[in-house]
Amino acid sequence: MMNEENWKEKLTPLQYQVTREKGTERPFTGEYYEHKEKGTYLCVCCGEALFSSNAKYDSGSGWPSYYEPVRKEVVATESDGTHGMIRTEIHCQNCGAHLGHVFPDGPKPTGLRYCVNSASLKFQKET
């Protein structure tokens, strides 16, 4: 298991702040916000496949949004009471990296909006 110093060496300052300190990048600034290529979005920390471009949609929120992960078990949730509201935090089940939050206002078929920080992702283009 990686310790904090290892994470600081592996990740950029923004990636570290988002994934290891539960930070948030500014809306409409992330690398994958308007990204349209076909492929898979992986955890920037451990490389776990998290979201498919097939489940990506424009939510207008300012962050990449997906209506489902590639498999339910790859994304874990927990209650987040910060910033004066109750939200559901999402993180990588494999390494615990903070990804963002999930909200019940997404499109069909799930009705969910996985609102994810680009800094927590890396993209693997479909071949």
Tab-separated table of N, CA and C in Angstrom:
chain	number	residue	atom	x	y	z
A	1	MET	N	0.850	-1.193	0.000
A	1	MET	CA	0.000	0.000	0.000
A	1	MET	C	0.886	1.244	0.000
A	2	MET	N	0.493	2.230	-0.773
A	2	MET	CA	1.287	3.456	-0.876
A	2	MET	C	1.037	4.341	0.345
A	3	ASN	N	2.100	4.997	0.801
A	3	ASN	CA	1.933	5.979	1.872
A	3	ASN	C	1.802	7.377	1.261
A	4	GLU	N	1.561	8.359	2.094
A	4	GLU	CA	1.309	9.719	1.588
A	4	GLU	C	2.477	10.273	0.785
A	5	GLU	N	3.696	10.002	1.184
A	5	GLU	CA	4.863	10.492	0.436
A	5	GLU	C	4.911	9.876	-0.956
A	6	ASN	N	4.587	8.574	-1.051
A	6	ASN	CA	4.547	7.917	-2.361
A	6	ASN	C	3.483	8.551	-3.254
A	7	TRP	N	2.304	8.839	-2.677
A	7	TRP	CA	1.230	9.472	-3.454
A	7	TRP	C	1.680	10.844	-3.931
A	8	LYS	N	2.342	11.615	-3.074
A	8	LYS	CA	2.801	12.960	-3.457
A	8	LYS	C	3.809	12.902	-4.597
A	9	GLU	N	4.627	11.851	-4.626
A	9	GLU	CA	5.602	11.684	-5.714
A	9	GLU	C	4.930	11.260	-7.009
A	10	LYS	N	3.896	10.411	-6.913
A	10	LYS	CA	3.239	9.855	-8.104
A	10	LYS	C	2.278	10.843	-8.765
A	11	LEU	N	1.594	11.656	-7.973
A	11	LEU	CA	0.508	12.500	-8.461
A	11	LEU	C	0.923	13.962	-8.588
A	12	THR	N	0.225	14.699	-9.463
A	12	THR	CA	0.424	16.147	-9.514
A	12	THR	C	-0.188	16.751	-8.240
A	13	PRO	N	0.153	17.986	-7.904
A	13	PRO	CA	-0.458	18.599	-6.711
A	13	PRO	C	-1.989	18.600	-6.757
A	14	LEU	N	-2.588	18.872	-7.916
A	14	LEU	CA	-4.052	18.874	-8.023
A	14	LEU	C	-4.602	17.460	-7.859
A	15	GLN	N	-3.987	16.489	-8.506
A	15	GLN	CA	-4.443	15.107	-8.369
A	15	GLN	C	-4.370	14.658	-6.907
A	16	TYR	N	-3.306	15.014	-6.221
A	16	TYR	CA	-3.160	14.646	-4.814
A	16	TYR	C	-4.245	15.315	-3.966
A	17	GLN	N	-4.444	16.606	-4.182
A	17	GLN	CA	-5.437	17.352	-3.398
A	17	GLN	C	-6.832	16.766	-3.589
A	18	VAL	N	-7.180	16.401	-4.816
A	18	VAL	CA	-8.506	15.849	-5.102
A	18	VAL	C	-8.633	14.418	-4.578
A	19	THR	N	-7.709	13.547	-4.942
A	19	THR	CA	-7.877	12.123	-4.650
A	19	THR	C	-7.525	11.720	-3.225
A	20	ARG	N	-6.536	12.346	-2.632
A	20	ARG	CA	-6.081	11.925	-1.306
A	20	ARG	C	-6.607	12.834	-0.194
A	21	GLU	N	-6.966	14.101	-0.537
A	21	GLU	CA	-7.457	15.046	0.475
A	21	GLU	C	-8.917	15.425	0.258
A	22	LYS	N	-9.601	14.705	-0.634
A	22	LYS	CA	-11.020	14.920	-0.932
A	22	LYS	C	-11.324	16.341	-1.398
A	23	GLY	N	-10.460	16.852	-2.262
A	23	GLY	CA	-10.656	18.177	-2.827
A	23	GLY	C	-11.574	18.152	-4.039
A	24	THR	N	-11.766	19.327	-4.610
A	24	THR	CA	-12.604	19.477	-5.804
A	24	THR	C	-11.938	20.465	-6.749
A	25	GLU	N	-11.856	20.096	-8.016
A	25	GLU	CA	-11.341	21.046	-8.999
A	25	GLU	C	-12.438	22.054	-9.339
A	26	ARG	N	-12.036	23.200	-9.851
A	26	ARG	CA	-13.025	24.219	-10.215
A	26	ARG	C	-13.885	23.713	-11.373
A	27	PRO	N	-15.188	24.032	-11.351
A	27	PRO	CA	-16.059	23.578	-12.444
A	27	PRO	C	-15.626	24.156	-13.786
A	28	PHE	N	-15.897	23.419	-14.841
A	28	PHE	CA	-15.639	23.804	-16.235
A	28	PHE	C	-14.146	23.929	-16.556
A	29	THR	N	-13.259	23.392	-15.705
A	29	THR	CA	-11.820	23.506	-15.942
A	29	THR	C	-11.136	22.163	-16.154
A	30	GLY	N	-11.787	21.072	-15.832
A	30	GLY	CA	-11.152	19.758	-15.873
A	30	GLY	C	-10.865	19.258	-17.274
A	31	GLU	N	-9.810	18.491	-17.384
A	31	GLU	CA	-9.354	17.938	-18.661
A	31	GLU	C	-10.429	17.123	-19.378
A	32	TYR	N	-11.289	16.440	-18.638
A	32	TYR	CA	-12.265	15.544	-19.255
A	32	TYR	C	-13.687	16.091	-19.269
A	33	TYR	N	-13.876	17.344	-18.871
A	33	TYR	CA	-15.222	17.908	-18.823
A	33	TYR	C	-15.921	17.820	-20.185
A	34	GLU	N	-15.262	18.265	-21.244
A	34	GLU	CA	-15.870	18.234	-22.587
A	34	GLU	C	-15.251	17.161	-23.477
A	35	HIS	N	-14.598	16.202	-22.877
A	35	HIS	CA	-13.907	15.132	-23.585
A	35	HIS	C	-14.923	14.215	-24.264
A	36	LYS	N	-14.712	13.901	-25.548
A	36	LYS	CA	-15.693	13.132	-26.317
A	36	LYS	C	-15.169	11.813	-26.885
A	37	GLU	N	-13.886	11.494	-26.704
A	37	GLU	CA	-13.338	10.262	-27.285
A	37	GLU	C	-13.971	9.026	-26.660
A	38	LYS	N	-13.961	7.931	-27.407
A	38	LYS	CA	-14.473	6.649	-26.927
A	38	LYS	C	-13.370	5.913	-26.165
A	39	GLY	N	-13.744	5.366	-25.019
A	39	GLY	CA	-12.779	4.621	-24.227
A	39	GLY	C	-13.231	4.489	-22.788
A	40	THR	N	-12.250	4.288	-21.912
A	40	THR	CA	-12.524	4.029	-20.495
A	40	THR	C	-11.768	5.025	-19.629
A	41	TYR	N	-12.452	5.521	-18.612
A	41	TYR	CA	-11.842	6.425	-17.641
A	41	TYR	C	-11.389	5.600	-16.447
A	42	LEU	N	-10.098	5.694	-16.144
A	42	LEU	CA	-9.465	4.899	-15.103
A	42	LEU	C	-9.148	5.760	-13.887
A	43	CYS	N	-8.994	5.128	-12.739
A	43	CYS	CA	-8.540	5.825	-11.536
A	43	CYS	C	-7.101	6.288	-11.767
A	44	VAL	N	-6.828	7.561	-11.538
A	44	VAL	CA	-5.491	8.101	-11.750
A	44	VAL	C	-4.486	7.516	-10.745
A	45	CYS	N	-4.978	7.052	-9.617
A	45	CYS	CA	-4.088	6.503	-8.587
A	45	CYS	C	-3.680	5.060	-8.839
A	46	CYS	N	-4.658	4.200	-9.139
A	46	CYS	CA	-4.355	2.766	-9.235
A	46	CYS	C	-4.622	2.144	-10.601
A	47	GLY	N	-5.274	2.875	-11.507
A	47	GLY	CA	-5.535	2.348	-12.842
A	47	GLY	C	-6.793	1.510	-12.972
A	48	GLU	N	-7.584	1.397	-11.906
A	48	GLU	CA	-8.847	0.649	-11.958
A	48	GLU	C	-9.792	1.285	-12.985
A	49	ALA	N	-10.410	0.468	-13.842
A	49	ALA	CA	-11.405	0.962	-14.793
A	49	ALA	C	-12.650	1.391	-14.019
A	50	LEU	N	-13.084	2.645	-14.192
A	50	LEU	CA	-14.200	3.190	-13.421
A	50	LEU	C	-15.435	3.507	-14.256
A	51	PHE	N	-15.258	4.246	-15.361
A	51	PHE	CA	-16.398	4.701	-16.154
A	51	PHE	C	-16.107	4.535	-17.641
A	52	SER	N	-17.146	4.225	-18.401
A	52	SER	CA	-17.045	4.105	-19.854
A	52	SER	C	-17.533	5.400	-20.505
A	53	SER	N	-16.933	5.733	-21.626
A	53	SER	CA	-17.404	6.898	-22.380
A	53	SER	C	-18.858	6.705	-22.820
A	54	ASN	N	-19.312	5.456	-22.916
A	54	ASN	CA	-20.705	5.181	-23.297
A	54	ASN	C	-21.701	5.675	-22.252
A	55	ALA	N	-21.271	5.812	-20.993
A	55	ALA	CA	-22.154	6.269	-19.911
A	55	ALA	C	-21.937	7.743	-19.583
A	56	LYS	N	-21.088	8.428	-20.356
A	56	LYS	CA	-20.772	9.844	-20.111
A	56	LYS	C	-21.826	10.718	-20.785
A	57	TYR	N	-22.201	11.799	-20.123
A	57	TYR	CA	-23.157	12.741	-20.714
A	57	TYR	C	-22.867	14.137	-20.185
A	58	ASP	N	-23.404	15.144	-20.855
A	58	ASP	CA	-23.203	16.537	-20.448
A	58	ASP	C	-24.304	16.920	-19.477
A	59	SER	N	-23.950	17.014	-18.201
A	59	SER	CA	-24.930	17.349	-17.169
A	59	SER	C	-25.060	18.857	-16.979
A	60	GLY	N	-24.122	19.623	-17.565
A	60	GLY	CA	-24.125	21.068	-17.380
A	60	GLY	C	-23.561	21.496	-16.031
A	61	SER	N	-23.065	20.536	-15.247
A	61	SER	CA	-22.588	20.818	-13.890
A	61	SER	C	-21.186	21.408	-13.852
A	62	GLY	N	-20.403	21.207	-14.915
A	62	GLY	CA	-19.026	21.690	-14.928
A	62	GLY	C	-18.006	20.599	-14.662
A	63	TRP	N	-18.481	19.368	-14.403
A	63	TRP	CA	-17.595	18.233	-14.181
A	63	TRP	C	-18.025	17.089	-15.093
A	64	PRO	N	-17.091	16.200	-15.437
A	64	PRO	CA	-17.483	15.015	-16.197
A	64	PRO	C	-18.557	14.256	-15.424
A	65	SER	N	-19.594	13.824	-16.137
A	65	SER	CA	-20.709	13.123	-15.492
A	65	SER	C	-21.016	11.829	-16.226
A	66	TYR	N	-21.360	10.828	-15.439
A	66	TYR	CA	-21.647	9.493	-15.948
A	66	TYR	C	-22.906	8.991	-15.254
A	67	TYR	N	-23.720	8.186	-15.945
A	67	TYR	CA	-24.928	7.681	-15.292
A	67	TYR	C	-24.693	6.334	-14.614
A	68	GLU	N	-23.515	5.705	-14.829
A	68	GLU	CA	-23.180	4.474	-14.121
A	68	GLU	C	-21.690	4.183	-14.269
A	69	PRO	N	-21.106	3.466	-13.288
A	69	PRO	CA	-19.720	3.006	-13.427
A	69	PRO	C	-19.662	1.766	-14.323
A	70	VAL	N	-18.467	1.341	-14.691
A	70	VAL	CA	-18.340	0.153	-15.548
A	70	VAL	C	-18.884	-1.094	-14.852
A	71	ARG	N	-18.714	-1.182	-13.538
A	71	ARG	CA	-19.307	-2.222	-12.690
A	71	ARG	C	-19.623	-1.571	-11.352
A	72	LYS	N	-20.758	-1.894	-10.778
A	72	LYS	CA	-21.169	-1.243	-9.519
A	72	LYS	C	-20.113	-1.348	-8.428
A	73	GLU	N	-19.433	-2.489	-8.370
A	73	GLU	CA	-18.504	-2.715	-7.263
A	73	GLU	C	-17.210	-1.908	-7.345
A	74	VAL	N	-16.910	-1.230	-8.454
A	74	VAL	CA	-15.653	-0.484	-8.545
A	74	VAL	C	-15.730	0.883	-7.873
A	75	VAL	N	-16.944	1.374	-7.639
A	75	VAL	CA	-17.125	2.677	-7.000
A	75	VAL	C	-17.843	2.475	-5.668
A	76	ALA	N	-17.201	2.911	-4.597
A	76	ALA	CA	-17.791	2.820	-3.259
A	76	ALA	C	-18.361	4.183	-2.875
A	77	THR	N	-19.303	4.193	-1.948
A	77	THR	CA	-19.939	5.440	-1.516
A	77	THR	C	-19.878	5.579	-0.003
A	78	GLU	N	-19.943	6.819	0.447
A	78	GLU	CA	-20.095	7.107	1.871
A	78	GLU	C	-20.734	8.479	2.022
A	79	SER	N	-21.377	8.702	3.138
A	79	SER	CA	-22.047	9.971	3.397
A	79	SER	C	-21.017	11.068	3.631
A	80	ASP	N	-21.263	12.246	3.060
A	80	ASP	CA	-20.374	13.396	3.176
A	80	ASP	C	-21.189	14.582	3.677
A	81	GLY	N	-20.906	15.049	4.886
A	81	GLY	CA	-21.647	16.162	5.481
A	81	GLY	C	-20.906	17.481	5.450
A	82	THR	N	-19.882	17.602	4.603
A	82	THR	CA	-19.112	18.847	4.532
A	82	THR	C	-19.878	19.925	3.755
A	83	HIS	N	-19.450	21.154	3.893
A	83	HIS	CA	-20.004	22.303	3.158
A	83	HIS	C	-21.486	22.536	3.444
A	84	GLY	N	-21.940	22.140	4.630
A	84	GLY	CA	-23.310	22.426	5.046
A	84	GLY	C	-24.395	21.666	4.312
A	85	MET	N	-24.040	20.547	3.689
A	85	MET	CA	-25.048	19.738	2.990
A	85	MET	C	-24.700	18.268	3.137
A	86	ILE	N	-25.685	17.425	2.931
A	86	ILE	CA	-25.463	15.978	2.949
A	86	ILE	C	-25.395	15.493	1.504
A	87	ARG	N	-24.267	14.917	1.152
A	87	ARG	CA	-24.067	14.379	-0.193
A	87	ARG	C	-23.524	12.966	-0.071
A	88	THR	N	-23.481	12.263	-1.189
A	88	THR	CA	-22.911	10.922	-1.218
A	88	THR	C	-21.595	10.982	-1.976
A	89	GLU	N	-20.503	10.804	-1.240
A	89	GLU	CA	-19.168	10.800	-1.832
A	89	GLU	C	-18.945	9.489	-2.559
A	90	ILE	N	-18.199	9.560	-3.669
A	90	ILE	CA	-17.796	8.341	-4.367
A	90	ILE	C	-16.277	8.251	-4.358
A	91	HIS	N	-15.789	7.035	-4.178
A	91	HIS	CA	-14.354	6.812	-4.235
A	91	HIS	C	-14.047	5.456	-4.871
A	92	CYS	N	-12.815	5.326	-5.325
A	92	CYS	CA	-12.357	4.080	-5.951
A	92	CYS	C	-12.343	2.987	-4.890
A	93	GLN	N	-13.052	1.905	-5.157
A	93	GLN	CA	-13.107	0.787	-4.214
A	93	GLN	C	-11.735	0.154	-4.029
A	94	ASN	N	-10.905	0.195	-5.054
A	94	ASN	CA	-9.604	-0.462	-5.004
A	94	ASN	C	-8.594	0.276	-4.125
A	95	CYS	N	-8.487	1.600	-4.274
A	95	CYS	CA	-7.434	2.345	-3.563
A	95	CYS	C	-7.958	3.464	-2.668
A	96	GLY	N	-9.251	3.706	-2.683
A	96	GLY	CA	-9.825	4.737	-1.818
A	96	GLY	C	-9.740	6.153	-2.338
A	97	ALA	N	-9.288	6.348	-3.570
A	97	ALA	CA	-9.171	7.710	-4.124
A	97	ALA	C	-10.536	8.388	-4.197
A	98	HIS	N	-10.612	9.622	-3.720
A	98	HIS	CA	-11.834	10.417	-3.830
A	98	HIS	C	-12.049	10.745	-5.305
A	99	LEU	N	-13.263	10.507	-5.792
A	99	LEU	CA	-13.598	10.768	-7.196
A	99	LEU	C	-14.511	11.969	-7.344
A	100	GLY	N	-15.475	12.107	-6.451
A	100	GLY	CA	-16.477	13.170	-6.544
A	100	GLY	C	-17.688	12.770	-5.728
A	101	HIS	N	-18.881	12.980	-6.301
A	101	HIS	CA	-20.138	12.668	-5.609
A	101	HIS	C	-21.145	12.092	-6.606
A	102	VAL	N	-22.144	11.397	-6.078
A	102	VAL	CA	-23.219	10.878	-6.916
A	102	VAL	C	-24.527	11.518	-6.446
A	103	PHE	N	-25.358	11.890	-7.413
A	103	PHE	CA	-26.624	12.577	-7.138
A	103	PHE	C	-27.765	11.845	-7.845
A	104	PRO	N	-28.979	11.940	-7.310
A	104	PRO	CA	-30.129	11.227	-7.888
A	104	PRO	C	-30.859	12.030	-8.974
A	105	ASP	N	-30.131	12.830	-9.758
A	105	ASP	CA	-30.770	13.676	-10.781
A	105	ASP	C	-30.221	13.408	-12.184
A	106	GLY	N	-29.784	12.184	-12.424
A	106	GLY	CA	-29.209	11.843	-13.719
A	106	GLY	C	-30.241	11.318	-14.702
A	107	PRO	N	-29.779	10.985	-15.898
A	107	PRO	CA	-30.693	10.495	-16.945
A	107	PRO	C	-31.013	9.010	-16.781
A	108	LYS	N	-31.954	8.547	-17.569
A	108	LYS	CA	-32.245	7.121	-17.640
A	108	LYS	C	-31.036	6.442	-18.278
A	109	PRO	N	-30.729	5.213	-17.998
A	109	PRO	CA	-31.595	4.253	-17.324
A	109	PRO	C	-31.436	4.232	-15.794
A	110	THR	N	-30.429	4.894	-15.219
A	110	THR	CA	-30.186	4.757	-13.777
A	110	THR	C	-30.770	5.898	-12.947
A	111	GLY	N	-30.925	7.085	-13.557
A	111	GLY	CA	-31.370	8.245	-12.798
A	111	GLY	C	-30.283	8.834	-11.916
A	112	LEU	N	-29.046	8.357	-12.100
A	112	LEU	CA	-27.937	8.825	-11.274
A	112	LEU	C	-26.989	9.713	-12.070
A	113	ARG	N	-26.336	10.622	-11.339
A	113	ARG	CA	-25.285	11.478	-11.924
A	113	ARG	C	-24.029	11.316	-11.089
A	114	TYR	N	-23.080	10.554	-11.611
A	114	TYR	CA	-21.776	10.435	-10.986
A	114	TYR	C	-20.971	11.642	-11.450
A	115	CYS	N	-20.798	12.598	-10.576
A	115	CYS	CA	-20.128	13.868	-10.863
A	115	CYS	C	-18.670	13.712	-10.411
A	116	VAL	N	-17.754	13.642	-11.380
A	116	VAL	CA	-16.391	13.198	-11.107
A	116	VAL	C	-15.371	14.285	-11.454
A	117	ASN	N	-14.374	14.435	-10.607
A	117	ASN	CA	-13.267	15.347	-10.884
A	117	ASN	C	-12.365	14.757	-11.959
A	118	SER	N	-12.062	15.538	-12.995
A	118	SER	CA	-11.127	15.070	-14.029
A	118	SER	C	-9.788	14.683	-13.420
A	119	ALA	N	-9.363	15.397	-12.381
A	119	ALA	CA	-8.058	15.146	-11.748
A	119	ALA	C	-7.971	13.757	-11.131
A	120	SER	N	-9.102	13.102	-10.913
A	120	SER	CA	-9.081	11.751	-10.336
A	120	SER	C	-9.055	10.672	-11.420
A	121	LEU	N	-9.051	11.084	-12.678
A	121	LEU	CA	-9.160	10.147	-13.796
A	121	LEU	C	-7.966	10.212	-14.735
A	122	LYS	N	-7.759	9.121	-15.458
A	122	LYS	CA	-6.915	9.121	-16.650
A	122	LYS	C	-7.695	8.353	-17.704
A	123	PHE	N	-7.450	8.647	-18.959
A	123	PHE	CA	-8.266	8.092	-20.039
A	123	PHE	C	-7.490	7.061	-20.839
A	124	GLN	N	-8.170	5.956	-21.140
A	124	GLN	CA	-7.627	4.911	-22.007
A	124	GLN	C	-8.504	4.855	-23.243
A	125	LYS	N	-7.941	5.283	-24.363
A	125	LYS	CA	-8.677	5.332	-25.617
A	125	LYS	C	-9.029	3.922	-26.099
A	126	GLU	N	-10.236	3.810	-26.651
A	126	GLU	CA	-10.692	2.542	-27.234
A	126	GLU	C	-9.854	2.240	-28.454
A	127	THR	N	-9.436	0.977	-28.586
A	127	THR	CA	-8.603	0.627	-29.740
A	127	THR	C	-9.377	-0.157	-30.767
